[in-house]
Short mmCIF file of C-alpha atoms in Angstrom, two decimals:
data_model
loop_
_atom_site.label_atom_id
_atom_site.label_comp_id
_atom_site.label_asym_id
_atom_site.label_seq_id
_atom_site.Cartn_x
_atom_site.Cartn_y
_atom_site.Cartn_z
CA MET F 288 8.71 -11.26 11.77
CA PRO F 289 7.81 -7.81 13.17
CA GLN F 290 5.42 -7.71 16.13
CA SER F 291 1.81 -8.60 15.31
CA ASP F 292 -0.56 -5.65 15.02
CA PRO F 293 -4.29 -6.49 14.87
CA LYS F 294 -4.87 -3.36 12.78
CA THR F 295 -2.41 -4.27 10.02
CA LEU F 296 -0.63 -7.66 10.10
CA VAL F 297 -0.69 -10.68 12.42
CA SER F 298 1.38 -13.85 12.48
CA THR F 299 0.16 -17.43 12.23
CA ASP F 300 1.14 -17.85 15.90
CA TRP F 301 -1.10 -14.91 16.81
CA LEU F 302 -4.02 -16.36 14.86
CA ALA F 303 -3.58 -19.81 16.43
CA GLN F 304 -3.69 -18.22 19.89
CA HIS F 305 -6.83 -16.20 19.10
CA LEU F 306 -8.70 -18.60 16.80
CA ASP F 307 -11.30 -19.43 19.46
CA ASP F 308 -11.90 -15.83 20.56
CA PRO F 309 -15.67 -15.24 20.37
CA ASP F 310 -15.28 -11.89 18.62
CA LEU F 311 -12.72 -13.04 16.02
CA ARG F 312 -13.96 -13.25 12.45
CA LEU F 313 -11.76 -14.92 9.85
CA LEU F 314 -12.12 -14.26 6.10
CA ASP F 315 -10.68 -16.22 3.17
CA ALA F 316 -10.20 -13.59 0.44
CA SER F 317 -8.36 -15.75 -2.08
CA TRP F 318 -8.54 -14.42 -5.65
CA TYR F 319 -6.73 -15.19 -8.89
CA LEU F 320 -5.85 -13.22 -12.00
CA PRO F 321 -8.18 -13.81 -14.97
CA ASN F 322 -5.49 -15.77 -16.85
CA VAL F 323 -5.11 -18.27 -13.97
CA ASP F 324 -7.36 -21.33 -14.24
CA ARG F 325 -8.37 -21.65 -10.60
CA ASP F 326 -11.60 -21.11 -8.70
CA PRO F 327 -11.01 -19.53 -5.27
CA LYS F 328 -14.49 -20.43 -4.00
CA ALA F 329 -13.93 -24.08 -4.90
CA ASP F 330 -10.57 -23.99 -3.13
CA TYR F 331 -12.27 -22.57 -0.04
CA THR F 332 -14.93 -25.28 -0.13
CA GLU F 333 -12.23 -27.94 -0.26
CA ALA F 334 -10.13 -26.58 2.62
CA HIS F 335 -9.94 -23.44 4.74
CA ILE F 336 -8.83 -22.38 8.19
CA ARG F 337 -11.46 -23.26 10.79
CA GLY F 338 -14.06 -20.54 11.18
CA ALA F 339 -13.24 -18.75 7.93
CA ARG F 340 -15.95 -17.26 5.73
CA PHE F 341 -15.32 -16.79 2.02
CA PHE F 342 -15.09 -13.16 0.90
CA ASP F 343 -15.83 -13.01 -2.84
CA ILE F 344 -13.89 -9.99 -4.09
CA ASP F 345 -15.56 -10.08 -7.51
CA ASP F 346 -19.07 -10.24 -6.04
CA ILE F 347 -18.81 -7.88 -3.05
CA ALA F 348 -18.18 -5.05 -5.49
CA ASP F 349 -19.99 -2.44 -7.56
CA LEU F 350 -21.42 -4.68 -10.28
CA ARG F 351 -22.88 -1.64 -12.05
CA SER F 352 -19.36 -0.75 -13.18
CA GLU F 353 -17.72 -2.25 -16.25
CA LEU F 354 -14.46 -2.34 -14.28
CA PRO F 355 -13.56 -5.39 -12.16
CA HIS F 356 -14.25 -5.51 -8.40
CA MET F 357 -14.73 -1.79 -7.87
CA VAL F 358 -15.59 -0.61 -4.34
CA PRO F 359 -19.14 -1.69 -3.51
CA PRO F 360 -21.84 0.75 -2.40
CA VAL F 361 -21.86 1.19 1.37
CA GLU F 362 -25.28 -0.46 1.67
CA LYS F 363 -24.15 -3.56 -0.22
CA PHE F 364 -21.01 -3.90 1.87
CA MET F 365 -22.99 -3.65 5.10
CA SER F 366 -25.64 -6.14 4.01
CA ARG F 367 -23.11 -8.70 2.79
CA MET F 368 -21.05 -8.43 5.97
CA ARG F 369 -24.16 -8.78 8.11
CA ALA F 370 -25.13 -11.91 6.18
CA MET F 371 -21.63 -13.27 6.81
CA GLY F 372 -21.93 -12.55 10.52
CA VAL F 373 -19.27 -9.85 10.50
CA GLY F 374 -20.03 -6.58 12.25
CA ASP F 375 -19.33 -4.05 14.96
CA GLY F 376 -17.05 -5.19 17.76
CA HIS F 377 -15.37 -7.93 15.75
CA GLN F 378 -11.65 -8.34 15.22
CA VAL F 379 -11.30 -9.43 11.60
CA VAL F 380 -8.35 -11.35 10.14
CA VAL F 381 -8.18 -11.88 6.38
CA TYR F 382 -5.94 -14.30 4.48
CA ASP F 383 -5.48 -15.65 0.96
CA SER F 384 -4.09 -18.78 -0.67
CA ALA F 385 -1.01 -17.09 -2.15
CA GLY F 386 0.57 -15.71 1.03
CA ILE F 387 -0.01 -11.98 0.71
CA PHE F 388 -1.75 -11.23 -2.58
CA SER F 389 -5.47 -10.44 -2.48
CA ALA F 390 -6.09 -10.28 1.28
CA PRO F 391 -4.79 -6.68 1.55
CA ARG F 392 -7.58 -5.62 -0.84
CA VAL F 393 -10.18 -6.70 1.74
CA TRP F 394 -8.13 -5.16 4.57
CA TRP F 395 -8.14 -1.85 2.66
CA LEU F 396 -11.85 -2.13 1.85
CA PHE F 397 -12.74 -2.54 5.53
CA ARG F 398 -10.62 0.48 6.39
CA LEU F 399 -12.26 2.46 3.59
CA MET F 400 -15.57 1.66 5.28
CA GLY F 401 -14.25 3.00 8.59
CA LYS F 402 -13.46 -0.38 10.20
CA SER F 403 -9.94 -0.44 11.63
CA ASP F 404 -10.00 -3.69 13.64
CA ILE F 405 -8.78 -5.80 10.73
CA ALA F 406 -5.44 -7.41 9.93
CA VAL F 407 -3.89 -9.51 7.17
CA LEU F 408 -2.52 -12.93 8.09
CA ASP F 409 1.21 -12.71 7.38
CA GLY F 410 2.17 -15.48 4.97
CA GLY F 411 -1.47 -16.47 4.54
CA LEU F 412 -2.71 -20.01 4.02
CA PRO F 413 0.64 -21.31 2.61
CA LYS F 414 2.46 -20.44 5.84
CA TRP F 415 -0.36 -21.88 7.96
CA LEU F 416 -0.17 -25.17 6.05
CA ALA F 417 3.65 -25.24 6.00
CA GLU F 418 3.58 -25.13 9.80
CA GLY F 419 1.30 -28.18 9.90
CA ARG F 420 -1.69 -26.29 11.21
CA PRO F 421 -5.16 -27.76 10.58
CA VAL F 422 -7.73 -26.85 7.93
CA THR F 423 -11.31 -28.00 7.43
CA ASN F 424 -14.05 -28.16 4.82
CA THR F 425 -16.78 -27.37 7.35
CA ARG F 426 -18.43 -23.97 7.01
CA PRO F 427 -18.89 -21.94 10.21
CA LEU F 428 -22.27 -21.28 11.81
CA VAL F 429 -23.20 -17.70 10.90
CA ARG F 430 -25.36 -15.31 12.91
CA ASP F 431 -26.29 -11.81 11.74
CA ARG F 432 -24.31 -8.96 13.25
CA HIS F 433 -25.05 -5.25 12.83
CA MET F 434 -22.34 -3.17 11.19
CA THR F 435 -21.91 0.62 11.28
CA VAL F 436 -20.01 2.09 8.33
CA THR F 437 -18.40 5.49 7.87
CA ARG F 438 -16.74 5.68 4.46
CA GLN F 439 -13.30 7.33 4.43
CA ASN F 440 -13.37 9.04 1.04
CA ASP F 441 -9.79 10.28 1.26
CA MET F 442 -8.53 6.67 1.00
CA VAL F 443 -9.60 6.19 -2.62
CA LYS F 444 -8.91 8.14 -5.82
CA ASP F 445 -10.76 8.18 -9.13
CA VAL F 446 -9.39 8.62 -12.65
CA THR F 447 -9.85 12.41 -12.65
CA GLN F 448 -7.87 12.80 -9.43
CA VAL F 449 -5.12 10.49 -10.69
CA ALA F 450 -4.91 12.39 -13.98
CA ALA F 451 -4.48 15.62 -12.02
CA ALA F 452 -1.77 14.03 -9.87
CA SER F 453 0.02 12.80 -12.99
CA LYS F 454 0.01 16.33 -14.40
CA LEU F 455 0.74 18.34 -11.24
CA GLY F 456 2.99 15.92 -9.35
CA ASP F 457 1.46 16.87 -5.99
CA TRP F 458 0.80 13.18 -5.27
CA GLN F 459 3.32 10.46 -6.13
CA ILE F 460 1.81 7.62 -8.18
CA VAL F 461 3.31 4.21 -7.39
CA ASP F 462 2.52 1.20 -9.57
CA ALA F 463 2.60 -2.29 -8.02
CA ARG F 464 2.67 -4.25 -11.30
CA ALA F 465 5.64 -6.32 -12.44
CA ALA F 466 8.43 -4.28 -14.02
CA ASP F 467 7.91 -5.63 -17.55
CA ARG F 468 4.23 -4.70 -17.48
CA PHE F 469 5.07 -1.27 -16.08
CA ARG F 470 7.58 -0.67 -18.89
CA GLY F 471 5.07 -1.80 -21.52
CA GLU F 472 7.12 -4.84 -22.51
CA ALA F 473 4.62 -7.52 -21.43
CA PRO F 474 0.91 -7.81 -22.23
CA GLU F 475 -1.76 -7.26 -19.60
CA PRO F 476 -3.69 -10.31 -18.33
CA ARG F 477 -6.93 -8.57 -19.33
CA PRO F 478 -7.41 -8.39 -23.11
CA GLY F 479 -7.85 -5.06 -24.85
CA LEU F 480 -5.69 -2.95 -22.55
CA ARG F 481 -2.81 -0.82 -23.78
CA MET F 482 0.67 -1.50 -22.43
CA GLY F 483 2.66 0.97 -20.35
CA HIS F 484 2.08 3.09 -17.25
CA ILE F 485 0.62 6.36 -16.02
CA PRO F 486 2.99 9.24 -16.94
CA GLY F 487 5.11 10.28 -13.99
CA SER F 488 4.41 7.13 -11.99
CA LYS F 489 7.10 4.99 -10.38
CA ASN F 490 7.33 1.24 -10.06
CA VAL F 491 7.45 -0.81 -6.85
CA PRO F 492 6.51 -4.38 -7.89
CA TRP F 493 4.47 -5.80 -5.03
CA GLY F 494 6.69 -8.89 -4.74
CA GLU F 495 9.60 -6.72 -3.65
CA LEU F 496 7.73 -5.98 -0.42
CA LEU F 497 7.65 -9.66 0.58
CA ASN F 498 10.16 -12.15 1.90
CA ALA F 499 10.82 -15.50 0.21
CA ASP F 500 8.15 -17.16 2.39
CA GLN F 501 5.56 -14.57 1.24
CA THR F 502 5.52 -12.77 4.58
CA MET F 503 5.84 -9.01 4.55
CA LYS F 504 9.24 -7.44 5.08
CA SER F 505 10.04 -5.47 8.22
CA PRO F 506 9.02 -1.79 8.30
CA ALA F 507 12.66 -0.73 7.91
CA ASP F 508 13.10 -2.96 4.85
CA LEU F 509 9.79 -1.77 3.39
CA ALA F 510 10.89 1.84 3.70
CA ALA F 511 14.17 0.97 1.99
CA VAL F 512 12.30 -0.58 -0.98
CA PHE F 513 10.19 2.54 -1.47
CA THR F 514 13.18 4.85 -1.11
CA ALA F 515 15.25 2.84 -3.60
CA ALA F 516 12.43 3.27 -6.13
CA GLY F 517 12.62 7.04 -5.78
CA ILE F 518 9.59 7.48 -3.52
CA ASP F 519 9.72 10.44 -1.14
CA LEU F 520 8.11 9.08 2.02
CA ASP F 521 7.35 12.60 3.24
CA LYS F 522 4.95 13.19 0.32
CA PRO F 523 1.50 11.70 -0.34
CA VAL F 524 1.20 8.52 -2.41
CA ILE F 525 -1.44 7.05 -4.72
CA SER F 526 -1.01 3.30 -5.19
CA THR F 527 -2.12 1.63 -8.41
CA CYS F 528 -1.76 -1.73 -10.17
CA GLY F 529 -3.64 -3.81 -12.73
CA SER F 530 -7.14 -3.75 -11.25
CA GLY F 531 -6.90 -2.41 -7.69
CA ILE F 532 -5.88 -5.64 -5.93
CA ASN F 533 -2.09 -5.48 -5.58
CA ALA F 534 -2.13 -1.70 -5.05
CA CYS F 535 -3.52 -2.55 -1.62
CA ILE F 536 -0.31 -4.47 -0.79
CA LEU F 537 1.51 -1.17 -1.26
CA ASP F 538 -1.11 0.56 0.88
CA LEU F 539 -0.63 -2.02 3.65
CA ALA F 540 3.15 -1.59 3.48
CA LEU F 541 2.84 2.20 3.65
CA THR F 542 0.61 1.84 6.71
CA ARG F 543 3.15 -0.50 8.33
CA ILE F 544 5.90 2.11 7.99
CA GLY F 545 3.68 4.89 9.35
CA HIS F 546 3.30 6.83 6.11
CA PRO F 547 0.86 9.65 6.88
CA ARG F 548 -1.11 10.09 3.65
CA HIS F 549 -1.81 7.51 0.98
CA ALA F 550 -4.71 6.31 -1.15
CA VAL F 551 -5.58 3.67 -3.77
CA TYR F 552 -6.58 4.28 -7.38
CA ASP F 553 -9.52 1.90 -7.54
CA GLY F 554 -9.90 1.76 -11.34
CA ALA F 555 -6.16 1.15 -11.80
CA TRP F 556 -4.75 0.06 -15.18
CA ALA F 557 -8.01 -1.76 -16.02
CA GLU F 558 -9.45 1.74 -16.39
CA TRP F 559 -6.45 3.83 -17.45
CA GLY F 560 -5.28 1.33 -20.05
CA MET F 561 -8.73 1.12 -21.64
CA TYR F 562 -9.23 4.74 -22.69
CA ASN F 563 -7.18 6.15 -25.57
CA ASP F 564 -7.67 9.74 -24.40
CA LEU F 565 -5.56 9.03 -21.30
CA ARG F 566 -1.85 9.42 -21.94
CA ILE F 567 0.52 6.51 -21.28
CA ALA F 568 4.28 6.20 -20.91
CA THR F 569 6.57 3.27 -21.63
CA GLY F 570 10.07 2.28 -20.57
CA ALA F 571 11.59 2.70 -17.13
#
């Protein structure tokens, strides 16, 4: 795999070498789609990498919103991280139980809060287990740690900004959902949503950014995937998906290739697909 970078992506070898570092904090950010009958917190309780804390994506969110797992208020993020013993001066590594699926959402959230010393574990828990590395059901001892947050507002877009980008074309909108959902040929996992995509958006299904073992492709291969989908890598990008989770895989990939300006549409199709006054497109 490409060289480990503690600000974007690290290998299982890197994590094994640094697992006992006093300032390493490991997060299990496993999450499943609403039509999948699995409980990520129960999975964590049964087995996790030693030292990992569970990051509940649906709880560490703005629960005042009707939309799923929207970005939490700064104060809530800080208080939850302090309670988990994660704070200033820590190197954070986040993983999930699918390989690379939901962990990039937490990576992006930390960066949105101004914390850059965070990386996704390449291949996640499946690769760790496939290599015969140990797991435990023992929770780590947690001590409070102060965290300073500076929210980076340019990293997130709301529905008004995305609607303007769709109309003006000044930002490219890239959708990480599967191709049949993008085309409006398959139903959404959340009931009540229309089928289709944001007008003018292009489709890069998140799975195309990963290798067969669920590790992320090399920067050169990532750039080739975006280019093949018609993305101009010299222009700014807004990533979107079903509910703001898989869009962050695109955001991680864009960071890995050194793309200079990109953001995530937090409401994603869970918001756009809900409101009839927002135009949709279907087909390729």
